[in-house]
mmCIF file of C-alpha atoms and ligand atoms in Angstrom:
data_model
loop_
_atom_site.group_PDB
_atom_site.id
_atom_site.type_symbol
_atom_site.label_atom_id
_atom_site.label_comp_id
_atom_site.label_asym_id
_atom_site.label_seq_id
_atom_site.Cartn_x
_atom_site.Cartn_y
_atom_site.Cartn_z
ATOM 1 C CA UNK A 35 6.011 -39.062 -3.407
ATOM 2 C CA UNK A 36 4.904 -36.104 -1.979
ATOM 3 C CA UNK A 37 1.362 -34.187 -2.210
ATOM 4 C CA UNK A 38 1.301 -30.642 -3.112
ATOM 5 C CA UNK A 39 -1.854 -28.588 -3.311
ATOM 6 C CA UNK A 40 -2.757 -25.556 -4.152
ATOM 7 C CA UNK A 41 -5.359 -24.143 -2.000
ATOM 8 C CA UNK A 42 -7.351 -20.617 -2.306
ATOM 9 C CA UNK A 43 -8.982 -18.693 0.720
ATOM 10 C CA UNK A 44 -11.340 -15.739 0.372
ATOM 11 C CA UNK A 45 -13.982 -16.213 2.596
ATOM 12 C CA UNK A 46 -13.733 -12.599 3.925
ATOM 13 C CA UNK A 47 -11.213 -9.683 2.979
ATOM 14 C CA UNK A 48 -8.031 -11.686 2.380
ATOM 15 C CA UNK A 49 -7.458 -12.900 -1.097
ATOM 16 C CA UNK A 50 -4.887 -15.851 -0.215
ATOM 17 C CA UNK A 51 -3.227 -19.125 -2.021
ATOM 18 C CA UNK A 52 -0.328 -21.117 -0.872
ATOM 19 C CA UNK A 53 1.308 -24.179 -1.834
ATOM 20 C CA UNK A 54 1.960 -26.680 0.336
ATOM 21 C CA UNK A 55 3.391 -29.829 0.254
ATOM 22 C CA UNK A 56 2.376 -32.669 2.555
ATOM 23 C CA UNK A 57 0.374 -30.159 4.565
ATOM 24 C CA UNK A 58 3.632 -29.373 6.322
ATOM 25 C CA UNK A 59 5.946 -27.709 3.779
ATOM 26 C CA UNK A 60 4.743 -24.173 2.902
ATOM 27 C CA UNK A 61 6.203 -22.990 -0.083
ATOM 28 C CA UNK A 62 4.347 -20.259 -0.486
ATOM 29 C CA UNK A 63 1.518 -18.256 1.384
ATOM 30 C CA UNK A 64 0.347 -15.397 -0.758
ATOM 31 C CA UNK A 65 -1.881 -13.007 1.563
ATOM 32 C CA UNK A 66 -3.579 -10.403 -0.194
ATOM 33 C CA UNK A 67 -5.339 -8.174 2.826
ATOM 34 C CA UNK A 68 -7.969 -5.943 1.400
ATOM 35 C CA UNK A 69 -7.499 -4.053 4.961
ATOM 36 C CA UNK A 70 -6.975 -0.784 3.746
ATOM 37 C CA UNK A 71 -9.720 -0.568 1.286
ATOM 38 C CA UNK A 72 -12.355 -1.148 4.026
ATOM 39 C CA UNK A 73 -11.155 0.778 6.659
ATOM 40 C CA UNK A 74 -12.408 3.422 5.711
ATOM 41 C CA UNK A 75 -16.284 1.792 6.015
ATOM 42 C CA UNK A 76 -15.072 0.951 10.216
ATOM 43 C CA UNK A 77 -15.395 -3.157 9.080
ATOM 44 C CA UNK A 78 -15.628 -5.293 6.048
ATOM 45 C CA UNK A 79 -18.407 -4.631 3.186
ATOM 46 C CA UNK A 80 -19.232 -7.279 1.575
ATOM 47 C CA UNK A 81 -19.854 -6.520 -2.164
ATOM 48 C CA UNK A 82 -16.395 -3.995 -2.423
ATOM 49 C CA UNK A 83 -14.431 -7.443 -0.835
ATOM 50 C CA UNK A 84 -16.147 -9.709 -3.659
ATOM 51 C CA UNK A 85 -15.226 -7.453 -5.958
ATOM 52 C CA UNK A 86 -11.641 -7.154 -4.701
ATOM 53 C CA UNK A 87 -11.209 -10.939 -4.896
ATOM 54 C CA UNK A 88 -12.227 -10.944 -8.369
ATOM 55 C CA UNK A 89 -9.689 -8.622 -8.967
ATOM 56 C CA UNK A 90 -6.966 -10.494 -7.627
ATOM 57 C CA UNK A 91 -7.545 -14.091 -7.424
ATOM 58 C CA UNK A 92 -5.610 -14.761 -10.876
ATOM 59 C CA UNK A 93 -2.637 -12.726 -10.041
ATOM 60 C CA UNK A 94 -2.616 -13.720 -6.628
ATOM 61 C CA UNK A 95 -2.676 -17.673 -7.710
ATOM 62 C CA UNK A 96 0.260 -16.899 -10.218
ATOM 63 C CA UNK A 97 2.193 -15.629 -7.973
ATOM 64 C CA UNK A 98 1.703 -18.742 -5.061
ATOM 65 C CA UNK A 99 2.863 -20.946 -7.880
ATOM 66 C CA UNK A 100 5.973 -18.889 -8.935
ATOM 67 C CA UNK A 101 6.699 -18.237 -5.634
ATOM 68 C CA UNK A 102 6.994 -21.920 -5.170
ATOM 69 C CA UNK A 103 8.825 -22.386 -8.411
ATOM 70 C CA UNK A 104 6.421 -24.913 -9.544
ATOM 71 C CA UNK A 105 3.636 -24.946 -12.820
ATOM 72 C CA UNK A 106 0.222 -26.383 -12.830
ATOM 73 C CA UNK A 107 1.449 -29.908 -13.546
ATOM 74 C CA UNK A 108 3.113 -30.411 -10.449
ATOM 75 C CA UNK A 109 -0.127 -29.867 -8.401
ATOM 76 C CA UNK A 110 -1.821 -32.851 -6.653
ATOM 77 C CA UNK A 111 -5.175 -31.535 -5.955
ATOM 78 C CA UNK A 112 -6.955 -27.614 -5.634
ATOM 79 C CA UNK A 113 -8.276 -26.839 -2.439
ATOM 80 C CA UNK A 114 -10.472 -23.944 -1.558
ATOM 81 C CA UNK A 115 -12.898 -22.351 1.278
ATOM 82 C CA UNK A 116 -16.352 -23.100 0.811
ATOM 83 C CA UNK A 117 -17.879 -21.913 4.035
ATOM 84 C CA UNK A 118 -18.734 -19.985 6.327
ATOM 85 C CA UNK A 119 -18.089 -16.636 5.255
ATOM 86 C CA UNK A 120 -19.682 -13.991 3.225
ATOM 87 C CA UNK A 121 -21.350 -15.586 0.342
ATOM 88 C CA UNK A 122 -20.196 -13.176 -2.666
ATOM 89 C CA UNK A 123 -16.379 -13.630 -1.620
ATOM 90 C CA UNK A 124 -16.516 -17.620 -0.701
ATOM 91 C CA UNK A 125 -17.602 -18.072 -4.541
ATOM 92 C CA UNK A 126 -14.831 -15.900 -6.249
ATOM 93 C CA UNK A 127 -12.555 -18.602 -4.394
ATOM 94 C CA UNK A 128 -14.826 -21.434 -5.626
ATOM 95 C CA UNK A 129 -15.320 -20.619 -8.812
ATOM 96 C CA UNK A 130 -11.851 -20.245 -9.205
ATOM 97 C CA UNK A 131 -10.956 -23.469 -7.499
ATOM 98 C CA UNK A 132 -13.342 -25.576 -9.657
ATOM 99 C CA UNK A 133 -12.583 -24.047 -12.810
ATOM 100 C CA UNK A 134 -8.777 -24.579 -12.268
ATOM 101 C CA UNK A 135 -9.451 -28.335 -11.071
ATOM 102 C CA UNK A 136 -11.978 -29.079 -13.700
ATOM 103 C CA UNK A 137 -9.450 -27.515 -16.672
ATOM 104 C CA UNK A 138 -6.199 -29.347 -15.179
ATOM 105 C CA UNK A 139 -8.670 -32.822 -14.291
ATOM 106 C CA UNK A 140 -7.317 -32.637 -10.270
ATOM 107 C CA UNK A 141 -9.598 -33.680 -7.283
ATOM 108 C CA UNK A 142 -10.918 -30.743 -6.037
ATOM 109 C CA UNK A 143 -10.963 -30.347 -1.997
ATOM 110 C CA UNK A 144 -13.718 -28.399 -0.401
ATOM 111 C CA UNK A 145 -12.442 -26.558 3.117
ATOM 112 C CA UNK A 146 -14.303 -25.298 5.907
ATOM 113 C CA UNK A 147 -12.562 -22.007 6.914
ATOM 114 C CA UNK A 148 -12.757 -23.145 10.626
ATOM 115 C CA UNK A 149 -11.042 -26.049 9.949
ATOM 116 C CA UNK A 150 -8.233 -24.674 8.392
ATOM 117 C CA UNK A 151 -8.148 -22.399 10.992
ATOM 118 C CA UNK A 152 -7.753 -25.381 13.569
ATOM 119 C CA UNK A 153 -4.944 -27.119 11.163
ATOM 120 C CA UNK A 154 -2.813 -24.017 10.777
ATOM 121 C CA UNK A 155 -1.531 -26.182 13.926
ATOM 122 C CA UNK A 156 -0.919 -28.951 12.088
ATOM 123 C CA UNK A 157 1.038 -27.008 9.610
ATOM 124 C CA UNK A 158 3.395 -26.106 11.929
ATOM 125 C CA UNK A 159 3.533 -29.250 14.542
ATOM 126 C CA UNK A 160 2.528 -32.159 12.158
ATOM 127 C CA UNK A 161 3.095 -34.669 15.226
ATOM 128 C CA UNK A 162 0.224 -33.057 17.026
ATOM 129 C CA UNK A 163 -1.258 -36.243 19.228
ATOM 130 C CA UNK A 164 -5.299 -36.576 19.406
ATOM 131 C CA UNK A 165 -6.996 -35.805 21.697
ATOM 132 C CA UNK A 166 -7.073 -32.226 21.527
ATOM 133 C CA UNK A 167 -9.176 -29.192 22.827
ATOM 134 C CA UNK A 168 -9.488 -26.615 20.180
ATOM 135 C CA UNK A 169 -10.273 -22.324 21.050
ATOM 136 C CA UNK A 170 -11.151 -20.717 17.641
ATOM 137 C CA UNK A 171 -11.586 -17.484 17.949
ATOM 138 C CA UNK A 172 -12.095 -15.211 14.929
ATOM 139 C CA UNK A 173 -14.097 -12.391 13.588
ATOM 140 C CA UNK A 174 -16.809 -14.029 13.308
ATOM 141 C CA UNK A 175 -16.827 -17.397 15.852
ATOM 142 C CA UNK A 176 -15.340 -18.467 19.084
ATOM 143 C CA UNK A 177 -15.898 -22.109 19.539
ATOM 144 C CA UNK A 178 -14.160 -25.239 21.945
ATOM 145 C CA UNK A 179 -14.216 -27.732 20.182
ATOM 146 C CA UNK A 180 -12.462 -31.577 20.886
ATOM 147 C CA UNK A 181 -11.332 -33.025 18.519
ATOM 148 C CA UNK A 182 -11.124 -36.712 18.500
ATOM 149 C CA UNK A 183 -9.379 -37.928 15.202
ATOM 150 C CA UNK A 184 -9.173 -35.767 12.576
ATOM 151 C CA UNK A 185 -12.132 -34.769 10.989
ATOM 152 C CA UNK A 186 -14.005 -34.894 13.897
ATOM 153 C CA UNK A 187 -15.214 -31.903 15.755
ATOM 154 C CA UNK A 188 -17.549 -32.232 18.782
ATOM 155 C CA UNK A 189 -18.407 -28.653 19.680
ATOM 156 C CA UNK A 190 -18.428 -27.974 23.315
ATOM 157 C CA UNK A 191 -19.155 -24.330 23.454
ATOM 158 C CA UNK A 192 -19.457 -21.295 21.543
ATOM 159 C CA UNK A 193 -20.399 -17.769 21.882
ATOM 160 C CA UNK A 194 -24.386 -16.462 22.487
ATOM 161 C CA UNK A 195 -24.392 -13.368 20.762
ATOM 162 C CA UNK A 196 -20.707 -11.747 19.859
ATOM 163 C CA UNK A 197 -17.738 -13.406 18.765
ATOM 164 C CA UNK A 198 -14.150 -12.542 20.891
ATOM 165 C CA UNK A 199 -12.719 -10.738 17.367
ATOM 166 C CA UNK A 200 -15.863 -9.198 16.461
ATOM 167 C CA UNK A 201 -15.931 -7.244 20.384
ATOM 168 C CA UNK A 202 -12.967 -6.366 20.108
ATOM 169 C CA UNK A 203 -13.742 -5.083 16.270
ATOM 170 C CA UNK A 204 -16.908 -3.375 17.919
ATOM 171 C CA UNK A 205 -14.832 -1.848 20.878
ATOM 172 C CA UNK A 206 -12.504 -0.325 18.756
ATOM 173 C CA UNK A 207 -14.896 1.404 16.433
ATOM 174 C CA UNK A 208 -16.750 2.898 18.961
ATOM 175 C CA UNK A 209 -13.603 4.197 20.667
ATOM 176 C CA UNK A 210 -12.293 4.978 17.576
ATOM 177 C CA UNK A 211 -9.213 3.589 17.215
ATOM 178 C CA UNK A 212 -10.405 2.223 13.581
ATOM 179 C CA UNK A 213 -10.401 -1.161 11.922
ATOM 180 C CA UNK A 214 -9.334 -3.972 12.746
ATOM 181 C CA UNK A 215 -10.040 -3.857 16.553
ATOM 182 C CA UNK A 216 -7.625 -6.893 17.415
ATOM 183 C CA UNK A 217 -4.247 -5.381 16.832
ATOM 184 C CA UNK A 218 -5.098 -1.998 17.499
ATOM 185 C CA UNK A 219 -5.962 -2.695 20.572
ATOM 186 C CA UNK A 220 -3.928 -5.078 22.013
ATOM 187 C CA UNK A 221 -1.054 -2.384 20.909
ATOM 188 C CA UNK A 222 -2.506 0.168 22.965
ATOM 189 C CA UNK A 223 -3.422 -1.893 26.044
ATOM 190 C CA UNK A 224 0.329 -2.358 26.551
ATOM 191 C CA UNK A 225 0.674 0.951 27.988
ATOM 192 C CA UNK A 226 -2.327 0.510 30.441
ATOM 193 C CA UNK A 227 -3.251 -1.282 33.263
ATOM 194 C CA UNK A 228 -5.660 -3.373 33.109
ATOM 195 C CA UNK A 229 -6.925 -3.268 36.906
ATOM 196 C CA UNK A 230 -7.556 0.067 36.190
ATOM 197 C CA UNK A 231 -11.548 0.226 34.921
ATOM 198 C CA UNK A 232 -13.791 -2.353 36.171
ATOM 199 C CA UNK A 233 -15.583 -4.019 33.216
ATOM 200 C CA UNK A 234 -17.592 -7.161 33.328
ATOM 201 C CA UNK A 235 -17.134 -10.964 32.897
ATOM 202 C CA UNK A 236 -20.227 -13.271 31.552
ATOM 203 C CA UNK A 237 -19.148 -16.559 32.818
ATOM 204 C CA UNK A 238 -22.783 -18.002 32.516
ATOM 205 C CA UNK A 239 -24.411 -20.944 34.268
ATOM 206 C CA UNK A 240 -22.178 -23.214 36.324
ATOM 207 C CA UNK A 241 -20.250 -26.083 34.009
ATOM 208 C CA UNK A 242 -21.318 -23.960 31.065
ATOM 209 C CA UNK A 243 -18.724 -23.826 27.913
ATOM 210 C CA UNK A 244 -20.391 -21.284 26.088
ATOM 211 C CA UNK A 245 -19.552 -17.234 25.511
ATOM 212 C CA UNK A 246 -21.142 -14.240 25.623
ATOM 213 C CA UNK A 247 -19.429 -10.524 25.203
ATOM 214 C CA UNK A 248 -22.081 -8.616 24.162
ATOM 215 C CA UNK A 249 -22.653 -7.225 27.550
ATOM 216 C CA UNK A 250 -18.979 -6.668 28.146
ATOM 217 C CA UNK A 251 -19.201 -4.225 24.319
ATOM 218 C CA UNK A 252 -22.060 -2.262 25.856
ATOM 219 C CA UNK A 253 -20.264 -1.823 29.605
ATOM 220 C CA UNK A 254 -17.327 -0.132 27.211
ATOM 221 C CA UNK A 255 -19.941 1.295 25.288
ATOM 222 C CA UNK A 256 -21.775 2.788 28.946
ATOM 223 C CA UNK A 257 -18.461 3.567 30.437
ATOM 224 C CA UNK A 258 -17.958 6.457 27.089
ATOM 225 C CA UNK A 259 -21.053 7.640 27.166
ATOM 226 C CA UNK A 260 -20.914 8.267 30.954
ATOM 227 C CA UNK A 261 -17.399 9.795 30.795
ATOM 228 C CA UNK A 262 -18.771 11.858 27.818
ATOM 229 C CA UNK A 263 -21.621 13.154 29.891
ATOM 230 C CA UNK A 264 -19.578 14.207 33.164
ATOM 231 C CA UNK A 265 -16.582 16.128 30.463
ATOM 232 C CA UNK A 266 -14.574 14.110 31.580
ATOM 233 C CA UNK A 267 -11.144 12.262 29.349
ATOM 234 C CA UNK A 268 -11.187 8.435 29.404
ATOM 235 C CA UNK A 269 -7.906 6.888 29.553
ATOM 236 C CA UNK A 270 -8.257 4.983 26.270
ATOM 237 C CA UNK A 271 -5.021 2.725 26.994
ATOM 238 C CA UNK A 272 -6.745 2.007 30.536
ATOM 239 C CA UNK A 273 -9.772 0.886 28.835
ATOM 240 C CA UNK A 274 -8.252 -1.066 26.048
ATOM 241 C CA UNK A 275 -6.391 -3.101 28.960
ATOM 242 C CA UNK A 276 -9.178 -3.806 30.989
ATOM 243 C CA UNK A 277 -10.840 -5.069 28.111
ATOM 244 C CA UNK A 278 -8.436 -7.019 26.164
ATOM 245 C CA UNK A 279 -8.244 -8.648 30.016
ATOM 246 C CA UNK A 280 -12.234 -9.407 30.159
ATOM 247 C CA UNK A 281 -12.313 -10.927 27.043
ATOM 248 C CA UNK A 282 -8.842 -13.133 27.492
ATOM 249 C CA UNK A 283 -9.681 -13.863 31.186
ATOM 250 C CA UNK A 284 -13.293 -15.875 30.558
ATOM 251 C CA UNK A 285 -11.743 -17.287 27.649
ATOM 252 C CA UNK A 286 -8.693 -18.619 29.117
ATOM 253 C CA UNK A 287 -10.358 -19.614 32.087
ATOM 254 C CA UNK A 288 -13.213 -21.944 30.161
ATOM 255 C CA UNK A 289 -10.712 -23.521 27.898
ATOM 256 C CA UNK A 290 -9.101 -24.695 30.863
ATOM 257 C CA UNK A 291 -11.912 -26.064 32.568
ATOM 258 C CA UNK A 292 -13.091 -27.412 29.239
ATOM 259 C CA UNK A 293 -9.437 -29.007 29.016
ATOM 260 C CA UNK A 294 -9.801 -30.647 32.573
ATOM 261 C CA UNK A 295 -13.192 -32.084 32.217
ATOM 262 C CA UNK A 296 -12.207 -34.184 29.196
ATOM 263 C CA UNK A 297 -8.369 -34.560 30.301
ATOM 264 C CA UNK A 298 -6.290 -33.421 26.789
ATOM 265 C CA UNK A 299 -2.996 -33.336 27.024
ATOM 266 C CA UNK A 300 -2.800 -30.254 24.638
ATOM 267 C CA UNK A 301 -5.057 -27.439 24.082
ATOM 268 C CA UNK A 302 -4.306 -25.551 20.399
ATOM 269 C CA UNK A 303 -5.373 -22.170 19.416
ATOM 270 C CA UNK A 304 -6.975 -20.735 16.396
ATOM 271 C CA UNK A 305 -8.023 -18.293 14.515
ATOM 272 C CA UNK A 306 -7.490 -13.813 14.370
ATOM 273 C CA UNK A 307 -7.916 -13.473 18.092
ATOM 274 C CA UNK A 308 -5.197 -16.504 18.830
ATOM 275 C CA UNK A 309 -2.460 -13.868 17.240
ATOM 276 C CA UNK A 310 -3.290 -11.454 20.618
ATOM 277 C CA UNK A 311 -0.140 -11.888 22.920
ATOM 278 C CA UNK A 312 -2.223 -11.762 26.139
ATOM 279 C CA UNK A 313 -3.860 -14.380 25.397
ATOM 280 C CA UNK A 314 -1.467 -16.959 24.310
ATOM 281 C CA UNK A 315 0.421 -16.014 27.427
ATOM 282 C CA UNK A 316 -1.955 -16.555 30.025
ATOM 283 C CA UNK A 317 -3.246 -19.935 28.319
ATOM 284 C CA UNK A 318 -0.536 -20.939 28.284
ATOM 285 C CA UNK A 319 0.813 -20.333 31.857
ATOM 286 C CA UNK A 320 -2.419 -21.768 33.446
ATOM 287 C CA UNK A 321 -2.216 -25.075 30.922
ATOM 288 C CA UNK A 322 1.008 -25.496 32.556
ATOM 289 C CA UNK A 323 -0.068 -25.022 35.832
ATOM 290 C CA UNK A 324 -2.414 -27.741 35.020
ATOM 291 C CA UNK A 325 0.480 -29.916 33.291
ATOM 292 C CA UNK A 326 -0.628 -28.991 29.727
ATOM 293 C CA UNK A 327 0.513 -27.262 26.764
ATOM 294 C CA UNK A 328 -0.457 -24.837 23.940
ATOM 295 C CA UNK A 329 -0.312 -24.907 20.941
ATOM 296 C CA UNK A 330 -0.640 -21.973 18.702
ATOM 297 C CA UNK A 331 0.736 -20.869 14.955
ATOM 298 C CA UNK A 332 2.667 -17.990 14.281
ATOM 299 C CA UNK A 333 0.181 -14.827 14.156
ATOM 300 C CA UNK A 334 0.387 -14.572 10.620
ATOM 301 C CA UNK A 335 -0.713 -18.117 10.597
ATOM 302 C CA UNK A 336 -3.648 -17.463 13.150
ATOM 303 C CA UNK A 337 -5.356 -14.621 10.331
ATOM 304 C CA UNK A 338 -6.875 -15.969 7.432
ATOM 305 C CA UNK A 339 -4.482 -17.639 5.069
ATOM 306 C CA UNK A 340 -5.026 -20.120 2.228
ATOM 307 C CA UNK A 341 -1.966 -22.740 3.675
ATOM 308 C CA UNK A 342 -4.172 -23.064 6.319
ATOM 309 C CA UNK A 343 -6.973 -24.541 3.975
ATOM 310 C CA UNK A 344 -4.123 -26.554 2.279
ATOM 311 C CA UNK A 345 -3.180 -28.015 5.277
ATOM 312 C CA UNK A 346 -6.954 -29.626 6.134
ATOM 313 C CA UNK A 347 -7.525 -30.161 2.823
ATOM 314 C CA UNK A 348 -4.078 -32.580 2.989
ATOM 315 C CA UNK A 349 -5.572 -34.102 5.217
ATOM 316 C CA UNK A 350 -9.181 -34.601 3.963
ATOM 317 C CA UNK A 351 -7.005 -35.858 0.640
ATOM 318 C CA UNK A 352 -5.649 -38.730 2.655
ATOM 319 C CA UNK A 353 -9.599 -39.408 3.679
ATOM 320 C CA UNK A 354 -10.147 -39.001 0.090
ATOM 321 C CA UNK A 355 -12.921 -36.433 1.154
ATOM 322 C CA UNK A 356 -13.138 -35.059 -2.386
ATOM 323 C CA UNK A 357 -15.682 -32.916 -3.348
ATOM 324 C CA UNK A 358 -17.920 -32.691 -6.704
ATOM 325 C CA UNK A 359 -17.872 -30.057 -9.448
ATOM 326 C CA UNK A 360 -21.575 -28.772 -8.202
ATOM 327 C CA UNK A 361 -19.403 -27.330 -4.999
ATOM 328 C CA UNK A 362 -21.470 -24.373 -4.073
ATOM 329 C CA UNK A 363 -20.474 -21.557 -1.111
ATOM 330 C CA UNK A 364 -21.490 -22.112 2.236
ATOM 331 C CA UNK A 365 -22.292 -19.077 3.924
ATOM 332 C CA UNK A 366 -23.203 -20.727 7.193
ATOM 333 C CA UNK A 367 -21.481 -24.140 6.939
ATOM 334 C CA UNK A 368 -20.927 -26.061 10.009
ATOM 335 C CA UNK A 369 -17.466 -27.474 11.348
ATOM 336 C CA UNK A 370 -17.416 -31.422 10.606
ATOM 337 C CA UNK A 371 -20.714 -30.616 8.135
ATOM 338 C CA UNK A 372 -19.951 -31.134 4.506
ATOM 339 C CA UNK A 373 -22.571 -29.755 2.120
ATOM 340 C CA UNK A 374 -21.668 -31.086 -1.541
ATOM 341 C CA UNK A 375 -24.544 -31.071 -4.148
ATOM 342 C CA UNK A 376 -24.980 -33.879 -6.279
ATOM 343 C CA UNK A 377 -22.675 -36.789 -6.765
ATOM 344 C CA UNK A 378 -19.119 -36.990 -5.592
ATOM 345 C CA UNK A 379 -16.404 -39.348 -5.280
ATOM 346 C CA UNK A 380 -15.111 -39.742 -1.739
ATOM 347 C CA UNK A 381 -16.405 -39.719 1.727
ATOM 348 C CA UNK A 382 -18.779 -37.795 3.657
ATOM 349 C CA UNK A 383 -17.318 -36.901 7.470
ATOM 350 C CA UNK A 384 -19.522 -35.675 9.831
ATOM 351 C CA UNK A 385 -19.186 -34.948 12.922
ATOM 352 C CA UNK A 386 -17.780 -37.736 15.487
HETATM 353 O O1 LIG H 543 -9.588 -15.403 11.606
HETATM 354 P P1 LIG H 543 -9.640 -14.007 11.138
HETATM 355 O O2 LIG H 543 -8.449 -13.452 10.400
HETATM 356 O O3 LIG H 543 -10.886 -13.791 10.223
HETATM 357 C C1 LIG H 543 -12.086 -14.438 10.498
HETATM 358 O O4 LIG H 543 -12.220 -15.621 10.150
HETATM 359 O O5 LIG H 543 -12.934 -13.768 11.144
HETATM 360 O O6 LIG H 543 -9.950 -13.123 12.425
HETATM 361 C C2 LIG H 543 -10.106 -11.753 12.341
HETATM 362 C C3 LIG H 543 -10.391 -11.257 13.736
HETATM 363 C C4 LIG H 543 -10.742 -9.766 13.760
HETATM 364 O O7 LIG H 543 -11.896 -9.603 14.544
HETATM 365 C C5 LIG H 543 -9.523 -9.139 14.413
HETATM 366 O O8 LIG H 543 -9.825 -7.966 15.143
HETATM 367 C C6 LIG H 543 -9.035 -10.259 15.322
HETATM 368 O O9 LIG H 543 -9.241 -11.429 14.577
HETATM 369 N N1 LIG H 543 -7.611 -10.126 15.643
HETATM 370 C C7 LIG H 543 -7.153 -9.946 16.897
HETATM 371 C C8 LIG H 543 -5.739 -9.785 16.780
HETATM 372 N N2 LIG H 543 -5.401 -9.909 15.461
HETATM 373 C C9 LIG H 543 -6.566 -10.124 14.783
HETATM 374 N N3 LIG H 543 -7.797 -9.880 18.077
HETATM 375 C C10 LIG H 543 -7.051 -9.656 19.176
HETATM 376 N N4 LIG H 543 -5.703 -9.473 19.145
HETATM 377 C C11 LIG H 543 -5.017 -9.540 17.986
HETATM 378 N N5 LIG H 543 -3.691 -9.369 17.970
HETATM 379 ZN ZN1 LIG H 544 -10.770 -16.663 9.707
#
């Protein structure tokens, strides 16, 4: 007998719910992207993407069941995103998620969007073999974290001020090439060359694992502002090169370090940033240098999607890590942190 779930992700401005079965067996990934609509604002605003979700949660759900030609009674359990993410959007998801599990009496799965992010590699290589090395890099983290068994989630490193997507997000806007920063400019930087501007690389104390790119966002932001002062034209597909390099090159180069010192096998990638090209490439020519492999979902799988949530929530099923009806939103939940109020059936995992 198989497990299906129905999971729902709105944590920032994609309304999303899939069906999955087994946490292997997508049959269906409704993504809702409420791109367009905040574009115009140069990033995400918060109350026009609550108010977005609200608008198409119920249609959005309807149409991950139909999609996957099944009804409410052949669902196992409802999953849903309860942190981190912008409070007003995580609880349209919520809300949704509890009031379908509490009306159809199904266990109700809380997710933690980082988590899903990680399993979207589990949704597509269920066979993955622990221990593995983890680079999440999204909007709004970029993390290396090892992961033991699953569920567990030691965190080895993370960024100090910026996260990778949210530089490039940054870099974009103030050149101007709009919102968001990560495709944009990874489609421009194809017709530059990346030796060609000399930008900064914050590699930090010796043996450290954490990030830092704020410095690298004001050394574009320096470079403008000079060029603007002298008259003179910047070469914007120069620029987006040498960035897109800056950022790839320390990240590449402390995942691998990070992989040697605790000797994984396989290194998997996650989150917006793991879609860019450049850097799944040059991960994953130095991992085989070092006689390791990458892992990383299709770029639709790497952006926020809801059969990413149904994925860890499959496996937080087989835990029986069930969460209660008092399931709030997270805003700043931790990875391997649950944060349930009151009583619930099921186990509490915390960090190994
Ligand atoms: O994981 P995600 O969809 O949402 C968050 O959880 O934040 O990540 C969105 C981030 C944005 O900052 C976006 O600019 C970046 O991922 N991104 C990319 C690419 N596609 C999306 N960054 C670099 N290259 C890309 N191809
Ligand atoms: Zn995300």
């Amino acid at each position: 007998m198989s497990i299906v779930i129905l999971a729902l992700e709105t944590s920032c401005d994609e309304t999303s719910a899939a069906v999955v079965s087994d946490g292997a067996e997508i049959l269906s990934n409704v993504i809702s992207s409420q791109v367009d609509v905040h574009r115009k604002f140069g990033g995400v605003v918060p109350e026009v993407a609550s108010r977005k979700h609200l608008e198409l949660i119920t249609q959005v759900t309807a149409e991950a069941l139909s999609e996957a030609g099944l009804n409410f009674k052949d669902l196992d359990a409802i999953a849903v995103t309860y942190g981190p993410g912008l409070v007003g959007a995580l609880l349209v998801g919520v809300s949704a998620a509890k009031a379908m599990a509490y009306g159809l009496d199904l266990p109700l799965v809380g997710v933690n969007h980082l988590e899903g992010h990680i399993y979207a590699n589990f949704l597509v290589q269920p066979e993955l073999e622990f221990p593995l090395l983890c680079l999440v890099v999204s909007g709004g983290h970029t993390d290396l974290i090892y992961m033991e068994r699953h569920g567990s989630f030691r965190l080895m490193g993370k960024t100090r001020d910026d996260a990778a997507g949210e530089a490039f997000d940054k870099v974009a806007r103030t050149v101007g090439l709009g919102y968001p920063g990560g495709p944009v400019i990874e489609r421009l930087a194809r017709a530059g060359d990346s030796g060609a501007i000399s930008l900064p690389r914050a590699y930090l104390e010796e043996g450290s694992f954490d990030f830092s790119f704020s410095g690298l966002k004001s050394a574009v932001i320096n470079y403008l502002h000079r060029a603007g002062q002298r008259g003179e034209e910047v070469n914007k597909a120069d620029l987006a090169a040498g960035f897109q390099k800056a950022v790839t090159g320390v990240l590449v180069d402390k995942t691998l370090a990070a992989a040697r010192e605790t000797g994984v096998a396989t290194i998997v990638l996650a989150g917006g940033v793991a879609a860019n090209t450049e850097l799944r490439e040059s991960l994953a020519r130095g991992a085989e240098r070092d006689s390791r492999r990458v892992v990383a979902p299709p770029p639709v799988l790497c952006t926020d999607n809801a059969a990413m949530i149904a994925c860890a929530a499959y496996h937080k099923y087989l835990r029986g890590a069930f969460a209660p009806f008092t399931l709030n939103a997270v805003p700043n939940l931790k990875l391997g942190e649950e944060r349930y109020e009151g009583n619930f059936r099921g186990r509490l995992y915390l960090s190994g």
